[in-house]
Amino acid sequence: MAELMKINTEVTIAGVTFKNPVMTASGTFGSGMEYGEFVDLNKLGAVVTKGVANVPWPGNPTPRVTETYGGMLNAIGLQNPGIDVFIKRDLEFLKQYDTKVIVNVCGKSVEDYLDVVERLSDEAVDMLEINVSCPNVKEGAIAFGQKADALFDITSKIKKIAKQPVIMKLSPNVTDITEMAKAAEAAGADALSMINTITGMKIDIHRRTFALANKTGGMSGPAIKPVAVRMVYQAANAVKIPIIGMGGISNAEDAIEFLLAGASAVSIGAMNFINPYTTVETIQGIEDYMRQYQISDIKELIGAVK
Amino acid sequence: MAKRKETARVQEQTCIAPGIFDMWIETSLAQDAKPGQFINIYPDDKSTLLPRPISICEADSGQDRLRVVYRTVGKGTNEFSGYHAGKEISILGTLGNGFPVEKASGKTCFLMGGGIGIPPMLQLAKALHEQGDCEVIIIVGYRDANLFLDEELAKYGKVYIATEDGSVGSKGNVMNAIEENGLTADVIFACGPMPMLRAIKKFAEANDMEAYISLEERMACGVGACLGCVCKTTKKDHHSQVNNARICTDGPVFEAREVDI
């Protein structure tokens, strides 16, 4: 049997090198504990944690999730245990693994975000992902991600104190994604991740009420993928900083589409709920694709479709 | 054994009451199954992506097969109801904590099931029967005379029936059956609709009894990651650091006093 062709799947974002471009999308993977029963976390490019705030948040009332055609809506409301327990428990857990750790940071005010960023400065965290795009909380989050000047402001304040490279996670619920991407870049963001969920609604016609207690929720899953690919392509052509692409990725084919559109890495989100092995299967599929098309370095794929 | 997703095979399926289906699945997950646990079944139709969490009705570990009895309520369960013997399906399990059978030792127990909450009571009744150190009184509630699993349950304890229309047994619900028959017990195990569980919680508190109730909620992952299926807890939950516990992993069975329902 012929020897397998040598391939390089490493990607580098803001000076951090990932063994492969496959990460987990915040909020779909906890801090890895639950899915560690199914997949070897050492194989992942990075674990991106569920959003964490400076204090515990109770989240929204139930029902918090509902199915939609080819996807789902969620309105969890960023329930999280707060930074103290997160550092002691979740980050301690992740230290056992040879993977990069990206912590998703959320807050109600700029001060809340700064508080979390500061608390993480001496911790074993490779990058910070700033959640300015959650559509399910009343204060903070998306309020900072839908206006270019607000996004610029919070990004520059975080960049002033952050010890780790900063990824700004963008919302698709905007008129022009390139405006947001440019504002984050101008404020010093090291990278972008997109897209967060698309705001949606579902009505239960039998009970004649909203399917979610929060009325609206964030849509994710395969049904949103074309929107995400389009936005990644637009942003990649508008800014120079790297992009982590996500939105409905189910397999290697989907992941490669995002890379070709200009993403330097990808995240698996809702599909973890449907197939807990999606991350590792995607990594394997990317390697198979590279061998099939004789691509020795994954960087050849990034932004290859102009 | 760890939780896992696998391809299983449908062995047989029958309709046992209007809209109620009884399916045996050949799977090694049967070996780990405890009463009160559930499995996720994934529809083939890719427009319905999320798994359907369905409680285990019976586990035959010697034969590597699990039984689920479910009601058709939407696209996913309608698809399942069309499966025939030999059909390959994707399932994930076994999920949830299950009923604490050890709490029954030396006691008289109520096993209470309402509607589609009845199926998990069969595996529990069987397990307690095998345990052999407690007395089991089974109280099941149905909408009407379309009963199911009642004869099988009778193998493991005396069965009392309530029907909403009064066509069989006590008229009303499981609480009416307790009252009408003057039943007493030390501990309750229950699964059923929320109004029934609320009534049981109140009854247990008034009579200073332990009650283990199985809750349900809309779920996505089933493994504790998405935080979709939380219930309110009376004390701060260790995992969430707020008064929320995850039904899929911390439950679905909770001691009634631990939850605010």
PDB file of N, CA and C in Angstrom, chain A residues 27-30 34-35 37-38 50 56-60 62-72 76 79-81 85 89 221-222 271 273-277, chain B residues 2-5 40 42 45-52 75 92 95 217-221 223-232 238-242 244 246:
ATOM      1  N   GLY A  27     -21.363  27.421  23.356  1.00  0.00           N
ATOM      2  CA  GLY A  27     -22.736  27.141  23.784  1.00  0.00           C
ATOM      3  C   GLY A  27     -23.272  25.806  23.329  1.00  0.00           C
ATOM      4  N   THR A  28     -22.490  25.128  22.476  1.00  0.00           N
ATOM      5  CA  THR A  28     -22.978  23.837  21.980  1.00  0.00           C
ATOM      6  C   THR A  28     -22.157  22.685  22.535  1.00  0.00           C
ATOM      7  N   PHE A  29     -21.174  22.999  23.366  1.00  0.00           N
ATOM      8  CA  PHE A  29     -20.205  21.970  23.749  1.00  0.00           C
ATOM      9  C   PHE A  29     -19.834  22.090  25.225  1.00  0.00           C
ATOM     10  N   GLY A  30     -20.570  22.915  25.970  1.00  0.00           N
ATOM     11  CA  GLY A  30     -20.226  23.156  27.371  1.00  0.00           C
ATOM     12  C   GLY A  30     -18.776  23.606  27.441  1.00  0.00           C
ATOM     13  N   GLU A  34     -19.050  17.153  28.773  1.00  0.00           N
ATOM     14  CA  GLU A  34     -20.143  16.287  28.339  1.00  0.00           C
ATOM     15  C   GLU A  34     -19.774  15.511  27.076  1.00  0.00           C
ATOM     16  N   TYR A  35     -19.068  16.173  26.148  1.00  0.00           N
ATOM     17  CA  TYR A  35     -18.738  15.497  24.896  1.00  0.00           C
ATOM     18  C   TYR A  35     -17.431  14.718  24.972  1.00  0.00           C
ATOM     19  N   GLU A  37     -17.051  12.324  26.685  1.00  0.00           N
ATOM     20  CA  GLU A  37     -17.484  10.922  26.730  1.00  0.00           C
ATOM     21  C   GLU A  37     -17.574  10.319  25.323  1.00  0.00           C
ATOM     22  N   PHE A  38     -17.688  11.176  24.329  1.00  0.00           N
ATOM     23  CA  PHE A  38     -17.879  10.690  22.953  1.00  0.00           C
ATOM     24  C   PHE A  38     -16.638  10.873  22.080  1.00  0.00           C
ATOM     25  N   LYS A  50     -18.687  27.560  26.486  1.00  0.00           N
ATOM     26  CA  LYS A  50     -19.948  28.276  26.670  1.00  0.00           C
ATOM     27  C   LYS A  50     -19.617  29.652  27.257  1.00  0.00           C
ATOM     28  N   PRO A  56     -22.762  34.324  38.190  1.00  0.00           N
ATOM     29  CA  PRO A  56     -23.648  33.318  37.586  1.00  0.00           C
ATOM     30  C   PRO A  56     -24.905  33.956  36.997  1.00  0.00           C
ATOM     31  N   TRP A  57     -25.324  33.465  35.860  1.00  0.00           N
ATOM     32  CA  TRP A  57     -26.568  33.923  35.230  1.00  0.00           C
ATOM     33  C   TRP A  57     -27.551  32.757  35.184  1.00  0.00           C
ATOM     34  N   PRO A  58     -28.823  33.004  35.545  1.00  0.00           N
ATOM     35  CA  PRO A  58     -29.801  31.915  35.541  1.00  0.00           C
ATOM     36  C   PRO A  58     -30.367  31.568  34.163  1.00  0.00           C
ATOM     37  N   GLY A  59     -30.207  32.442  33.191  1.00  0.00           N
ATOM     38  CA  GLY A  59     -30.753  32.164  31.852  1.00  0.00           C
ATOM     39  C   GLY A  59     -32.250  32.397  31.795  1.00  0.00           C
ATOM     40  N   ASN A  60     -32.847  31.957  30.702  1.00  0.00           N
ATOM     41  CA  ASN A  60     -34.267  32.208  30.431  1.00  0.00           C
ATOM     42  C   ASN A  60     -35.156  31.080  30.959  1.00  0.00           C
ATOM     43  N   THR A  62     -38.026  28.070  30.560  1.00  0.00           N
ATOM     44  CA  THR A  62     -38.230  27.050  29.526  1.00  0.00           C
ATOM     45  C   THR A  62     -39.645  27.197  28.949  1.00  0.00           C
ATOM     46  N   PRO A  63     -39.936  26.684  27.756  1.00  0.00           N
ATOM     47  CA  PRO A  63     -38.999  25.997  26.851  1.00  0.00           C
ATOM     48  C   PRO A  63     -37.953  26.940  26.261  1.00  0.00           C
ATOM     49  N   ARG A  64     -36.740  26.401  26.218  1.00  0.00           N
ATOM     50  CA  ARG A  64     -35.593  27.168  25.723  1.00  0.00           C
ATOM     51  C   ARG A  64     -35.159  26.731  24.332  1.00  0.00           C
ATOM     52  N   VAL A  65     -35.606  25.568  23.909  1.00  0.00           N
ATOM     53  CA  VAL A  65     -35.196  25.063  22.595  1.00  0.00           C
ATOM     54  C   VAL A  65     -36.406  24.540  21.833  1.00  0.00           C
ATOM     55  N   THR A  66     -36.351  24.649  20.528  1.00  0.00           N
ATOM     56  CA  THR A  66     -37.402  24.067  19.692  1.00  0.00           C
ATOM     57  C   THR A  66     -36.806  23.759  18.331  1.00  0.00           C
ATOM     58  N   GLU A  67     -37.401  22.768  17.680  1.00  0.00           N
ATOM     59  CA  GLU A  67     -36.881  22.366  16.373  1.00  0.00           C
ATOM     60  C   GLU A  67     -37.514  23.233  15.280  1.00  0.00           C
ATOM     61  N   THR A  68     -36.738  23.514  14.238  1.00  0.00           N
ATOM     62  CA  THR A  68     -37.281  24.166  13.047  1.00  0.00           C
ATOM     63  C   THR A  68     -36.838  23.341  11.843  1.00  0.00           C
ATOM     64  N   TYR A  69     -37.327  23.657  10.679  1.00  0.00           N
ATOM     65  CA  TYR A  69     -37.011  22.866   9.491  1.00  0.00           C
ATOM     66  C   TYR A  69     -35.508  22.887   9.235  1.00  0.00           C
ATOM     67  N   GLY A  70     -34.866  21.747   9.413  1.00  0.00           N
ATOM     68  CA  GLY A  70     -33.417  21.648   9.184  1.00  0.00           C
ATOM     69  C   GLY A  70     -32.568  22.415  10.178  1.00  0.00           C
ATOM     70  N   GLY A  71     -33.134  22.708  11.322  1.00  0.00           N
ATOM     71  CA  GLY A  71     -32.365  23.443  12.326  1.00  0.00           C
ATOM     72  C   GLY A  71     -33.114  23.547  13.631  1.00  0.00           C
ATOM     73  N   MET A  72     -32.755  24.537  14.409  1.00  0.00           N
ATOM     74  CA  MET A  72     -33.411  24.709  15.701  1.00  0.00           C
ATOM     75  C   MET A  72     -33.339  26.168  16.143  1.00  0.00           C
ATOM     76  N   ILE A  76     -31.456  30.075  25.361  1.00  0.00           N
ATOM     77  CA  ILE A  76     -30.949  29.647  26.663  1.00  0.00           C
ATOM     78  C   ILE A  76     -30.796  30.877  27.568  1.00  0.00           C
ATOM     79  N   GLN A  79     -27.146  31.152  30.334  1.00  0.00           N
ATOM     80  CA  GLN A  79     -26.971  30.579  31.673  1.00  0.00           C
ATOM     81  C   GLN A  79     -25.514  30.176  31.837  1.00  0.00           C
ATOM     82  N   ASN A  80     -24.891  30.605  32.912  1.00  0.00           N
ATOM     83  CA  ASN A  80     -23.503  30.209  33.152  1.00  0.00           C
ATOM     84  C   ASN A  80     -23.190  30.290  34.639  1.00  0.00           C
ATOM     85  N   PRO A  81     -22.178  29.529  35.077  1.00  0.00           N
ATOM     86  CA  PRO A  81     -21.889  29.438  36.517  1.00  0.00           C
ATOM     87  C   PRO A  81     -21.075  30.602  37.074  1.00  0.00           C
ATOM     88  N   VAL A  85     -16.293  29.895  39.481  1.00  0.00           N
ATOM     89  CA  VAL A  85     -16.427  28.447  39.342  1.00  0.00           C
ATOM     90  C   VAL A  85     -15.865  27.997  37.997  1.00  0.00           C
ATOM     91  N   ARG A  89     -13.242  25.067  37.894  1.00  0.00           N
ATOM     92  CA  ARG A  89     -13.741  23.774  37.415  1.00  0.00           C
ATOM     93  C   ARG A  89     -13.459  23.553  35.925  1.00  0.00           C
ATOM     94  N   GLY A 221     -28.115  25.461  12.913  1.00  0.00           N
ATOM     95  CA  GLY A 221     -28.315  24.198  12.203  1.00  0.00           C
ATOM     96  C   GLY A 221     -28.128  24.354  10.710  1.00  0.00           C
ATOM     97  N   PRO A 222     -28.128  23.227   9.975  1.00  0.00           N
ATOM     98  CA  PRO A 222     -27.823  23.231   8.541  1.00  0.00           C
ATOM     99  C   PRO A 222     -28.627  24.252   7.720  1.00  0.00           C
ATOM    100  N   MET A 271     -24.769  20.865  15.314  1.00  0.00           N
ATOM    101  CA  MET A 271     -24.652  19.468  14.894  1.00  0.00           C
ATOM    102  C   MET A 271     -24.047  18.571  15.969  1.00  0.00           C
ATOM    103  N   PHE A 273     -25.231  18.390  18.779  1.00  0.00           N
ATOM    104  CA  PHE A 273     -26.433  17.851  19.444  1.00  0.00           C
ATOM    105  C   PHE A 273     -27.015  16.669  18.674  1.00  0.00           C
ATOM    106  N   ILE A 274     -26.799  16.670  17.384  1.00  0.00           N
ATOM    107  CA  ILE A 274     -27.404  15.640  16.537  1.00  0.00           C
ATOM    108  C   ILE A 274     -26.442  14.462  16.380  1.00  0.00           C
ATOM    109  N   ASN A 275     -25.190  14.773  16.200  1.00  0.00           N
ATOM    110  CA  ASN A 275     -24.175  13.722  16.125  1.00  0.00           C
ATOM    111  C   ASN A 275     -22.979  14.152  16.964  1.00  0.00           C
ATOM    112  N   PRO A 276     -22.814  13.573  18.133  1.00  0.00           N
ATOM    113  CA  PRO A 276     -21.737  14.020  19.036  1.00  0.00           C
ATOM    114  C   PRO A 276     -20.340  13.781  18.474  1.00  0.00           C
ATOM    115  N   TYR A 277     -20.244  13.009  17.393  1.00  0.00           N
ATOM    116  CA  TYR A 277     -18.932  12.744  16.795  1.00  0.00           C
ATOM    117  C   TYR A 277     -18.625  13.688  15.626  1.00  0.00           C
TER     118      TYR A 277
ATOM    119  N   ALA B   2     -19.834   3.771  28.819  1.00  0.00           N
ATOM    120  CA  ALA B   2     -20.065   5.191  28.500  1.00  0.00           C
ATOM    121  C   ALA B   2     -21.288   5.355  27.596  1.00  0.00           C
ATOM    122  N   LYS B   3     -21.796   6.569  27.602  1.00  0.00           N
ATOM    123  CA  LYS B   3     -22.881   6.903  26.679  1.00  0.00           C
ATOM    124  C   LYS B   3     -22.348   6.789  25.262  1.00  0.00           C
ATOM    125  N   ARG B   4     -23.177   6.353  24.353  1.00  0.00           N
ATOM    126  CA  ARG B   4     -22.719   6.289  22.966  1.00  0.00           C
ATOM    127  C   ARG B   4     -23.893   6.345  21.995  1.00  0.00           C
ATOM    128  N   LYS B   5     -23.549   6.762  20.763  1.00  0.00           N
ATOM    129  CA  LYS B   5     -24.549   6.765  19.708  1.00  0.00           C
ATOM    130  C   LYS B   5     -24.273   5.560  18.845  1.00  0.00           C
ATOM    131  N   ASN B  40     -32.185   8.657  23.194  1.00  0.00           N
ATOM    132  CA  ASN B  40     -32.509   9.587  22.124  1.00  0.00           C
ATOM    133  C   ASN B  40     -32.664   8.782  20.846  1.00  0.00           C
ATOM    134  N   TYR B  42     -33.145   9.226  16.726  1.00  0.00           N
ATOM    135  CA  TYR B  42     -32.987  10.250  15.686  1.00  0.00           C
ATOM    136  C   TYR B  42     -33.848   9.922  14.472  1.00  0.00           C
ATOM    137  N   ASP B  45     -35.644  11.682   8.663  1.00  0.00           N
ATOM    138  CA  ASP B  45     -36.004  12.908   7.947  1.00  0.00           C
ATOM    139  C   ASP B  45     -35.105  14.050   8.430  1.00  0.00           C
ATOM    140  N   LYS B  46     -34.258  14.559   7.533  1.00  0.00           N
ATOM    141  CA  LYS B  46     -33.278  15.555   7.948  1.00  0.00           C
ATOM    142  C   LYS B  46     -33.878  16.942   8.184  1.00  0.00           C
ATOM    143  N   SER B  47     -35.164  17.096   7.929  1.00  0.00           N
ATOM    144  CA  SER B  47     -35.785  18.366   8.326  1.00  0.00           C
ATOM    145  C   SER B  47     -36.114  18.345   9.816  1.00  0.00           C
ATOM    146  N   THR B  48     -36.141  17.137  10.401  1.00  0.00           N
ATOM    147  CA  THR B  48     -36.361  16.998  11.848  1.00  0.00           C
ATOM    148  C   THR B  48     -35.083  16.444  12.449  1.00  0.00           C
ATOM    149  N   LEU B  49     -34.166  17.369  12.737  1.00  0.00           N
ATOM    150  CA  LEU B  49     -32.817  16.959  13.115  1.00  0.00           C
ATOM    151  C   LEU B  49     -32.661  16.502  14.549  1.00  0.00           C
ATOM    152  N   LEU B  50     -33.414  17.125  15.442  1.00  0.00           N
ATOM    153  CA  LEU B  50     -33.153  16.859  16.858  1.00  0.00           C
ATOM    154  C   LEU B  50     -33.638  15.475  17.255  1.00  0.00           C
ATOM    155  N   PRO B  51     -32.895  14.857  18.167  1.00  0.00           N
ATOM    156  CA  PRO B  51     -33.317  13.540  18.648  1.00  0.00           C
ATOM    157  C   PRO B  51     -34.590  13.647  19.486  1.00  0.00           C
ATOM    158  N   ARG B  52     -35.343  12.526  19.525  1.00  0.00           N
ATOM    159  CA  ARG B  52     -36.531  12.446  20.373  1.00  0.00           C
ATOM    160  C   ARG B  52     -36.163  11.653  21.618  1.00  0.00           C
ATOM    161  N   LYS B  75     -44.008  15.002  13.935  1.00  0.00           N
ATOM    162  CA  LYS B  75     -43.332  14.420  12.773  1.00  0.00           C
ATOM    163  C   LYS B  75     -42.376  13.289  13.138  1.00  0.00           C
ATOM    164  N   LEU B  92     -29.030   7.081  20.837  1.00  0.00           N
ATOM    165  CA  LEU B  92     -27.973   7.516  21.758  1.00  0.00           C
ATOM    166  C   LEU B  92     -28.438   7.194  23.167  1.00  0.00           C
ATOM    167  N   LEU B  95     -29.360   7.514  28.768  1.00  0.00           N
ATOM    168  CA  LEU B  95     -29.303   8.880  29.276  1.00  0.00           C
ATOM    169  C   LEU B  95     -30.102   9.047  30.569  1.00  0.00           C
ATOM    170  N   GLU B 217     -38.895  17.960  29.552  1.00  0.00           N
ATOM    171  CA  GLU B 217     -38.796  19.320  29.030  1.00  0.00           C
ATOM    172  C   GLU B 217     -38.245  19.191  27.621  1.00  0.00           C
ATOM    173  N   ARG B 218     -38.459  20.231  26.801  1.00  0.00           N
ATOM    174  CA  ARG B 218     -37.873  20.251  25.459  1.00  0.00           C
ATOM    175  C   ARG B 218     -36.355  20.154  25.580  1.00  0.00           C
ATOM    176  N   MET B 219     -35.754  19.229  24.847  1.00  0.00           N
ATOM    177  CA  MET B 219     -34.305  19.017  24.918  1.00  0.00           C
ATOM    178  C   MET B 219     -33.694  19.153  23.531  1.00  0.00           C
ATOM    179  N   ALA B 220     -32.408  19.489  23.505  1.00  0.00           N
ATOM    180  CA  ALA B 220     -31.693  19.386  22.231  1.00  0.00           C
ATOM    181  C   ALA B 220     -30.695  18.243  22.340  1.00  0.00           C
ATOM    182  N   CYS B 221     -29.624  18.418  23.127  1.00  0.00           N
ATOM    183  CA  CYS B 221     -28.543  17.423  23.087  1.00  0.00           C
ATOM    184  C   CYS B 221     -28.845  16.145  23.862  1.00  0.00           C
ATOM    185  N   VAL B 223     -27.422  15.378  26.608  1.00  0.00           N
ATOM    186  CA  VAL B 223     -26.225  14.959  27.350  1.00  0.00           C
ATOM    187  C   VAL B 223     -25.697  16.037  28.301  1.00  0.00           C
ATOM    188  N   GLY B 224     -26.461  17.105  28.470  1.00  0.00           N
ATOM    189  CA  GLY B 224     -26.064  18.102  29.475  1.00  0.00           C
ATOM    190  C   GLY B 224     -25.280  19.281  28.959  1.00  0.00           C
ATOM    191  N   ALA B 225     -25.121  19.398  27.639  1.00  0.00           N
ATOM    192  CA  ALA B 225     -24.290  20.471  27.103  1.00  0.00           C
ATOM    193  C   ALA B 225     -25.081  21.725  26.728  1.00  0.00           C
ATOM    194  N   CYS B 226     -26.285  21.547  26.198  1.00  0.00           N
ATOM    195  CA  CYS B 226     -26.958  22.714  25.598  1.00  0.00           C
ATOM    196  C   CYS B 226     -27.702  23.570  26.622  1.00  0.00           C
ATOM    197  N   LEU B 227     -27.999  23.024  27.783  1.00  0.00           N
ATOM    198  CA  LEU B 227     -28.712  23.736  28.849  1.00  0.00           C
ATOM    199  C   LEU B 227     -30.134  24.117  28.438  1.00  0.00           C
ATOM    200  N   GLY B 228     -30.696  23.357  27.518  1.00  0.00           N
ATOM    201  CA  GLY B 228     -32.063  23.630  27.079  1.00  0.00           C
ATOM    202  C   GLY B 228     -33.105  23.175  28.089  1.00  0.00           C
ATOM    203  N   CYS B 229     -32.877  21.995  28.696  1.00  0.00           N
ATOM    204  CA  CYS B 229     -33.939  21.334  29.465  1.00  0.00           C
ATOM    205  C   CYS B 229     -33.824  21.515  30.959  1.00  0.00           C
ATOM    206  N   VAL B 230     -33.661  22.723  31.412  1.00  0.00           N
ATOM    207  CA  VAL B 230     -33.486  22.894  32.858  1.00  0.00           C
ATOM    208  C   VAL B 230     -34.818  22.918  33.598  1.00  0.00           C
ATOM    209  N   CYS B 231     -34.751  22.588  34.897  1.00  0.00           N
ATOM    210  CA  CYS B 231     -35.902  22.797  35.779  1.00  0.00           C
ATOM    211  C   CYS B 231     -35.415  23.594  36.977  1.00  0.00           C
ATOM    212  N   LYS B 232     -36.360  24.278  37.610  1.00  0.00           N
ATOM    213  CA  LYS B 232     -36.010  25.099  38.777  1.00  0.00           C
ATOM    214  C   LYS B 232     -35.756  24.187  39.975  1.00  0.00           C
ATOM    215  N   HIS B 238     -25.267  22.527  42.040  1.00  0.00           N
ATOM    216  CA  HIS B 238     -23.812  22.484  42.058  1.00  0.00           C
ATOM    217  C   HIS B 238     -23.211  22.782  40.670  1.00  0.00           C
ATOM    218  N   HIS B 239     -23.813  22.218  39.637  1.00  0.00           N
ATOM    219  CA  HIS B 239     -23.253  22.402  38.296  1.00  0.00           C
ATOM    220  C   HIS B 239     -23.486  23.806  37.746  1.00  0.00           C
ATOM    221  N   SER B 240     -24.755  24.279  37.857  1.00  0.00           N
ATOM    222  CA  SER B 240     -25.091  25.555  37.210  1.00  0.00           C
ATOM    223  C   SER B 240     -24.734  26.768  38.063  1.00  0.00           C
ATOM    224  N   GLN B 241     -24.596  26.565  39.391  1.00  0.00           N
ATOM    225  CA  GLN B 241     -24.364  27.657  40.334  1.00  0.00           C
ATOM    226  C   GLN B 241     -25.551  28.612  40.423  1.00  0.00           C
ATOM    227  N   VAL B 242     -26.677  28.215  39.824  1.00  0.00           N
ATOM    228  CA  VAL B 242     -27.939  28.944  39.977  1.00  0.00           C
ATOM    229  C   VAL B 242     -28.987  27.875  40.290  1.00  0.00           C
ATOM    230  N   ASN B 244     -31.000  26.021  38.826  1.00  0.00           N
ATOM    231  CA  ASN B 244     -31.393  25.291  37.621  1.00  0.00           C
ATOM    232  C   ASN B 244     -30.645  23.974  37.578  1.00  0.00           C
ATOM    233  N   ARG B 246     -30.170  20.328  35.148  1.00  0.00           N
ATOM    234  CA  ARG B 246     -30.418  19.825  33.797  1.00  0.00           C
ATOM    235  C   ARG B 246     -31.231  18.538  33.903  1.00  0.00           C
TER     236      ARG B 246
END
